[in-house]
Amino acid sequence: MAIVFCGATSHAIGVHGWPQLAPPEQRDGFYAACSQLGELVRQSQPDAIIYLTTDHFSNFSYQNLPAFCVGRADSYFGPIEDFADVPRSAVPGDAGLAQEILQLCFDHGFDPAASDFLKLDHGTITPVHFLTPERNVPLVPIFFNVVSRPVPTIGRSYDFGRFLGEQLERHPKRIAVIGTGGLSHEPATGRLQYLNPDFDRRFLAALKQGGKEPLVAFSEQDFETAGAGMHESKTWIAARGFAHDWKKATLIYYEPIPIWNTGMGVIYFERN
Amino acid sequence: MSLYQVHQLLFDVHNDPLRAELFDTNPERLYQLYDFSPAELDALRHADVARLFEMGAQPLLLRPWTLRRGISTPAHFAALSRAGNYGKPREY
C-alpha cells in the first residue's frame, strides 16, 4: 500500500494574509478542518507528500506555461509572500520520487515538464503549513496550469491522477496526496468576492460520489461560470483520480468566505 | 502580440529582486529593457490599470504590480470594475 492518504483543500492568500477579516466562526472552522486534515496526514506516516497544486505567476510566465510540471528539487523555498504567521524557509523535496514519477509518465503517455527549481507561493504553502508545520516530510509539487487558457481539462486531470495513483500503488514509499486550489472564485478581477456556493456544492457532491463520470458531467464552461479560479479545482479532480477505487469521501468543511475570495473546502478519501 | 512584453515586465517586477529595485528607483531605465507599444508604455507610465486590463493584461500579474506602485486595494479594484468583462483578461 503506497498511497496512504489522499485529500484536498482550498487555499487562499487571505488565509494567512488577512485572517482577521474573515468572520471568526468561518476562519476558525477552516483552521480546525485543516488541523484535522493535518492529523490524518501525519497519522498515515507518509515518507513523502505529493502536492497537486497551482502557480500564481511565481514560477511560470507567458514565456512558458506547462500544462503540468513536476518539481524535481531536493529543497524548495516558501512562501514567497510575507505572512505574519508563516515562516519563510526551506521545505525538503523528494527529487528521487519526482524523477520516478517523470519516468513513469513518459513511459505511459503523459509528458509533464520538469523543474529543478521552483518557489512555493501560498497555493502550496497554505496546506504545508497546516499539514506538516515542522516541514519535515519531503514533498513533490506537481503544478497544473490554471492561469492561461487552454488549461488541462476535467477528464485529463482525472486521468492524470488516476494514472499516477495506479502506478504509485506499488511504490515502496508511503505517499500522501493533497490537491490544493479552488473552489469557486474569481481572483484579482473586477468580480472580486464573486463566489458560487451552489456550484461548489454540486461539485463536492460529484467528488464524493466517486469515479470520473460525475465529474466529466461538468463542462469547462461550467467551470468558467463558477469563476476563473474554479480551474484550480482540477487539482481536486486529480486527487480524486488518485483515489479512483476508494469508496468513501468525507467532506470536513465547506463555507464560502467572500473576504478570502474563495469557496473554502476540505475533503479526504478513504479506501472503504 | 506585444502584450507579452507587458506581462513579462509585470512578472519580472513580481519575481526578480533586481528588476523590482530598478522599477522602484528608475522605472524608465527598466522600461527600456522591453519592447512596448506606445500605448502600453503610456499605460504603464501612468499606472492606468483600467487601460492595461482592456489591453488584456492578466489580473493575477497586475495586482502585485499595482501593490508595488502603491495603488490602494479599493482603487485597484475600482479600476477593474470599470473595465469591460469584469476586468477579465481577454483569454478568459
XYZ file of C-alpha atoms in Angstrom:
364
model
C 0.000 0.000 0.000
C 1.877 3.050 -1.206
C -0.806 5.725 -1.329
C -1.505 6.099 2.360
C -3.622 9.243 2.291
C -5.488 11.304 -0.265
C -7.402 14.529 0.192
C -7.787 18.104 -0.959
C -8.132 21.577 0.448
C -8.775 25.083 -0.776
C -6.076 27.674 -0.489
C -6.443 31.449 -0.461
C -3.945 34.204 0.097
C -6.274 35.685 2.708
C -5.942 32.603 4.942
C -2.611 33.953 6.093
C -2.693 37.407 4.510
C -5.781 38.803 6.253
C -7.162 36.114 8.575
C -8.600 38.710 10.941
C -11.031 39.985 8.310
C -12.889 36.681 7.989
C -15.874 36.042 10.242
C -14.341 34.299 13.281
C -16.563 31.232 13.097
C -15.684 30.703 9.430
C -11.976 31.318 9.932
C -11.776 29.075 12.989
C -13.823 26.411 11.249
C -11.444 26.333 8.324
C -8.407 26.260 10.581
C -9.925 23.390 12.576
C -10.672 21.452 9.395
C -7.089 21.922 8.202
C -5.798 20.813 11.583
C -7.927 17.689 11.334
C -6.635 17.041 7.841
C -3.106 17.508 9.153
C -3.648 14.993 11.934
C -4.898 12.446 9.436
C -1.949 13.056 7.131
C 0.550 12.693 9.951
C -1.178 9.558 11.259
C -0.670 8.000 7.831
C 3.095 8.386 8.388
C 3.977 9.403 4.851
C 7.547 9.279 3.585
C 6.608 11.928 1.019
C 3.648 14.119 0.111
C 2.641 14.848 -3.457
C 1.009 18.261 -3.725
C -1.212 18.706 -6.769
C -1.002 22.448 -6.877
C -1.121 25.639 -8.904
C 1.232 28.508 -9.639
C 0.221 32.164 -9.456
C 2.931 33.542 -11.743
C 5.533 32.845 -9.076
C 7.448 30.485 -11.367
C 5.926 30.364 -14.822
C 5.332 33.362 -17.054
C 3.855 33.649 -20.517
C 7.299 32.706 -21.754
C 6.496 29.110 -20.826
C 3.351 27.770 -19.135
C 3.487 23.970 -18.888
C 0.162 22.156 -18.552
C 1.735 20.006 -15.846
C 5.139 20.430 -14.233
C 6.754 18.048 -11.755
C 9.113 19.649 -9.234
C 12.341 17.664 -9.005
C 14.293 19.618 -6.399
C 15.824 18.489 -3.129
C 14.618 21.660 -1.491
C 12.066 24.403 -2.049
C 11.562 27.803 -0.513
C 8.340 29.382 0.559
C 6.172 31.178 0.862
C 7.279 33.938 -1.461
C 4.689 36.116 0.266
C 5.418 37.805 3.579
C 2.834 36.495 6.068
C 2.969 37.338 9.757
C 2.288 33.806 10.990
C 4.059 31.649 8.410
C 7.838 31.182 8.448
C 9.657 31.735 5.178
C 12.049 28.845 4.967
C 13.093 25.707 3.150
C 10.843 22.725 2.601
C 12.546 19.431 1.732
C 11.831 17.892 -1.659
C 11.938 14.257 -2.766
C 13.855 14.576 -6.018
C 14.196 10.807 -6.411
C 10.455 10.212 -6.248
C 9.914 13.115 -8.630
C 12.268 11.569 -11.168
C 10.463 8.240 -10.863
C 7.137 9.988 -11.437
C 8.508 11.698 -14.515
C 9.827 8.434 -15.943
C 6.523 6.668 -15.295
C 4.700 9.475 -17.036
C 6.917 9.485 -20.098
C 6.745 5.686 -20.341
C 2.971 5.738 -20.365
C 1.783 8.664 -22.420
C 1.896 11.656 -20.099
C 4.543 14.294 -20.759
C 4.761 16.779 -17.898
C 7.514 19.343 -17.745
C 10.217 19.009 -15.097
C 11.793 21.707 -12.991
C 14.718 21.510 -10.600
C 13.969 24.940 -9.162
C 10.557 26.097 -8.062
C 9.400 28.591 -5.467
C 6.322 27.848 -3.401
C 3.684 30.524 -3.006
C 0.604 30.500 -0.792
C -1.015 27.920 -3.030
C 1.293 25.187 -1.797
C 2.495 26.603 1.495
C -1.013 27.025 2.954
C -1.566 23.254 3.159
C 2.102 22.606 4.007
C 1.750 24.949 6.965
C -1.272 23.096 8.326
C -0.319 19.531 7.453
C 3.385 19.432 8.261
C 4.121 22.614 10.225
C 7.589 21.323 11.062
C 8.250 20.958 7.330
C 9.776 17.571 7.970
C 8.156 15.498 5.221
C 9.668 15.813 1.724
C 7.263 16.897 -0.939
C 6.885 16.606 -4.684
C 4.895 19.503 -6.121
C 3.044 18.849 -9.361
C 1.866 22.125 -10.826
C -1.225 22.454 -13.014
C -1.527 25.451 -15.332
C -4.807 27.134 -14.465
C -3.952 30.756 -15.211
C -3.759 30.779 -19.004
C -6.197 29.115 -21.371
C -6.186 26.399 -22.501
C -5.913 24.605 -19.182
C -5.949 20.840 -18.542
C -9.483 19.532 -18.923
C -11.545 17.895 -16.219
C -11.148 14.489 -17.860
C -7.413 14.848 -18.436
C -6.876 15.941 -14.852
C -8.770 12.913 -13.553
C -6.915 10.543 -15.866
C -3.554 12.042 -14.841
C -4.313 11.492 -11.174
C -5.723 8.014 -11.732
C -2.671 7.013 -13.742
C -0.290 8.250 -11.048
C -2.295 6.581 -8.318
C -2.250 3.232 -10.089
C 1.464 3.454 -10.821
C 2.485 4.558 -7.347
C 0.285 1.997 -5.618
C 3.203 -0.409 -5.975
C 5.814 2.091 -4.783
C 7.755 1.101 -1.648
C 7.395 4.563 -0.105
C 4.360 5.641 1.857
C 2.946 8.524 -0.173
C 0.266 11.045 0.781
C -1.509 13.088 -1.881
C -3.055 16.527 -1.433
C -4.881 18.555 -4.059
C -4.850 22.278 -3.331
C -6.825 25.048 -5.004
C -10.317 26.290 -5.712
C -13.183 26.109 -5.144
C -15.233 28.801 -6.892
C -13.548 32.171 -7.027
C -12.501 34.917 -9.377
C -9.089 36.077 -8.189
C -7.868 39.598 -8.818
C -10.566 40.605 -11.282
C -13.306 43.196 -11.043
C -15.583 40.403 -9.821
C -13.559 40.051 -6.642
C -15.500 38.203 -3.942
C -17.640 36.542 -6.591
C -18.283 33.021 -5.343
C -20.696 30.348 -6.480
C -21.675 28.206 -3.474
C -24.359 26.346 -5.412
C -21.820 25.202 -7.939
C -19.335 24.326 -5.206
C -21.893 22.080 -3.519
C -22.726 20.308 -6.772
C -19.033 19.834 -7.478
C -18.371 18.475 -3.985
C -21.299 16.071 -4.324
C -19.827 14.762 -7.581
C -16.461 14.407 -5.926
C -17.980 12.450 -3.042
C -19.888 10.216 -5.418
C -16.595 8.975 -6.841
C -15.416 7.938 -10.281
C -14.815 10.028 -13.372
C -18.325 10.205 -14.778
C -19.906 12.593 -12.253
C -17.004 14.984 -12.758
C -16.868 14.987 -16.548
C -20.590 15.724 -16.492
C -19.410 19.282 -15.807
C -18.239 21.219 -18.839
C -15.258 23.510 -18.980
C -17.762 26.336 -19.458
C -19.444 25.313 -16.207
C -16.126 25.876 -14.500
C -15.703 29.270 -16.155
C -19.137 30.265 -14.917
C -18.112 29.351 -11.377
C -15.250 31.819 -11.664
C -11.875 31.850 -13.366
C -10.276 30.339 -10.262
C -12.519 27.273 -10.341
C -9.989 25.664 -12.657
C -7.757 25.275 -9.601
C -10.187 22.528 -8.607
C -8.644 20.388 -11.351
C -6.135 19.512 -8.624
C -9.014 18.124 -6.520
C -10.186 16.167 -9.544
C -6.707 14.697 -9.986
C -6.664 13.799 -6.282
C -9.999 12.008 -6.793
C -8.332 10.200 -9.676
C -5.571 9.063 -7.340
C -8.330 7.649 -5.124
C -10.274 6.211 -8.055
C -11.259 2.971 -6.330
C -11.609 4.423 -2.861
C -15.201 4.130 -1.717
C -15.580 6.783 0.927
C -15.229 10.564 0.832
C -15.574 12.786 3.881
C -16.193 16.493 3.463
C -14.779 18.020 6.630
C -15.632 21.604 5.809
C -17.248 23.876 3.283
C -18.018 27.553 3.604
C -17.991 30.340 1.028
C -15.785 33.048 2.535
C -16.073 36.170 0.368
C -13.412 38.174 2.204
C -10.953 35.404 1.336
C -12.379 35.460 -2.187
C -12.803 31.705 -2.228
C -15.162 28.833 -1.575
C -13.216 27.089 1.170
C -13.423 23.317 1.388
C -11.531 20.409 2.934
C -12.127 16.792 1.940
C -10.437 13.433 2.190
C -10.976 9.999 0.708
C -10.803 6.534 2.233
C -10.491 3.116 0.677
C -13.564 1.635 2.383
C 1.168 40.417 -29.634
C 3.428 42.761 -27.722
C 1.202 42.308 -24.668
C 3.716 39.614 -23.895
C 6.213 42.333 -23.081
C 3.820 43.900 -20.559
C 3.235 40.530 -18.936
C 6.941 39.859 -18.757
C 7.590 43.210 -17.102
C 4.863 42.507 -14.527
C 6.256 39.029 -13.940
C 9.804 40.308 -13.563
C 8.875 43.044 -11.108
C 6.996 40.394 -9.102
C 9.783 37.808 -9.116
C 13.164 39.365 -9.855
C 14.536 41.438 -6.950
C 16.982 43.340 -9.137
C 14.347 44.371 -11.657
C 11.964 45.201 -8.835
C 14.569 47.505 -7.340
C 15.161 49.118 -10.717
C 11.418 49.590 -11.065
C 11.387 51.404 -7.726
C 14.386 53.606 -8.435
C 14.457 54.160 -12.190
C 11.413 52.780 -13.987
C 12.296 54.460 -17.283
C 15.559 52.527 -17.348
C 13.627 49.318 -16.704
C 11.113 50.061 -19.458
C 13.999 50.282 -21.929
C 14.622 46.564 -21.420
C 11.272 45.730 -23.055
C 9.661 46.315 -26.422
C 6.397 48.063 -25.612
C 3.958 49.649 -27.993
C 3.467 53.385 -27.372
C 0.036 52.699 -25.841
C 1.427 50.082 -23.477
C 4.272 52.311 -22.389
C 1.885 55.177 -21.758
C -0.445 52.991 -19.678
C 2.469 51.666 -17.652
C 3.895 55.118 -17.051
C 0.546 56.381 -15.823
C -0.306 53.190 -13.904
C -3.537 53.102 -15.864
C -4.929 49.843 -14.531
C -8.191 50.002 -16.451
C -6.404 50.504 -19.771
C -3.997 47.691 -19.097
C -6.957 45.421 -18.383
C -8.681 46.464 -21.532
C -5.499 45.615 -23.408
C -5.777 42.118 -21.928
C -3.312 42.199 -19.055
C -3.624 39.268 -16.659
C -5.138 40.387 -13.331
C -3.025 37.999 -11.276
C 0.055 39.703 -12.683
C -1.331 43.213 -12.420
C -2.188 43.061 -8.720
C 1.377 42.603 -7.371
C 2.482 45.395 -9.696
C -0.178 47.839 -8.508
C 0.685 46.962 -4.906
C 4.281 47.863 -5.662
C 3.101 51.102 -7.266
C 1.317 51.920 -4.024
C -2.147 51.775 -5.573
C -4.704 51.032 -2.878
C -6.838 47.938 -2.962
C -10.093 49.915 -3.448
C -8.533 51.967 -6.257
C -7.206 48.862 -7.976
C -10.497 47.020 -7.950
C -12.489 50.118 -8.795
C -10.395 50.393 -11.949
C -11.016 46.752 -12.769
C -14.733 47.005 -12.343
C -14.773 49.902 -14.798
C -13.104 47.730 -17.428
C -15.240 45.597 -19.725
C -15.974 41.934 -18.983
C -15.425 42.497 -15.264
C -11.783 43.140 -15.942
C -11.171 39.618 -17.105
C -8.184 39.204 -19.401
C -9.205 38.582 -22.969
C -8.191 34.942 -22.917
C -10.712 34.209 -20.171
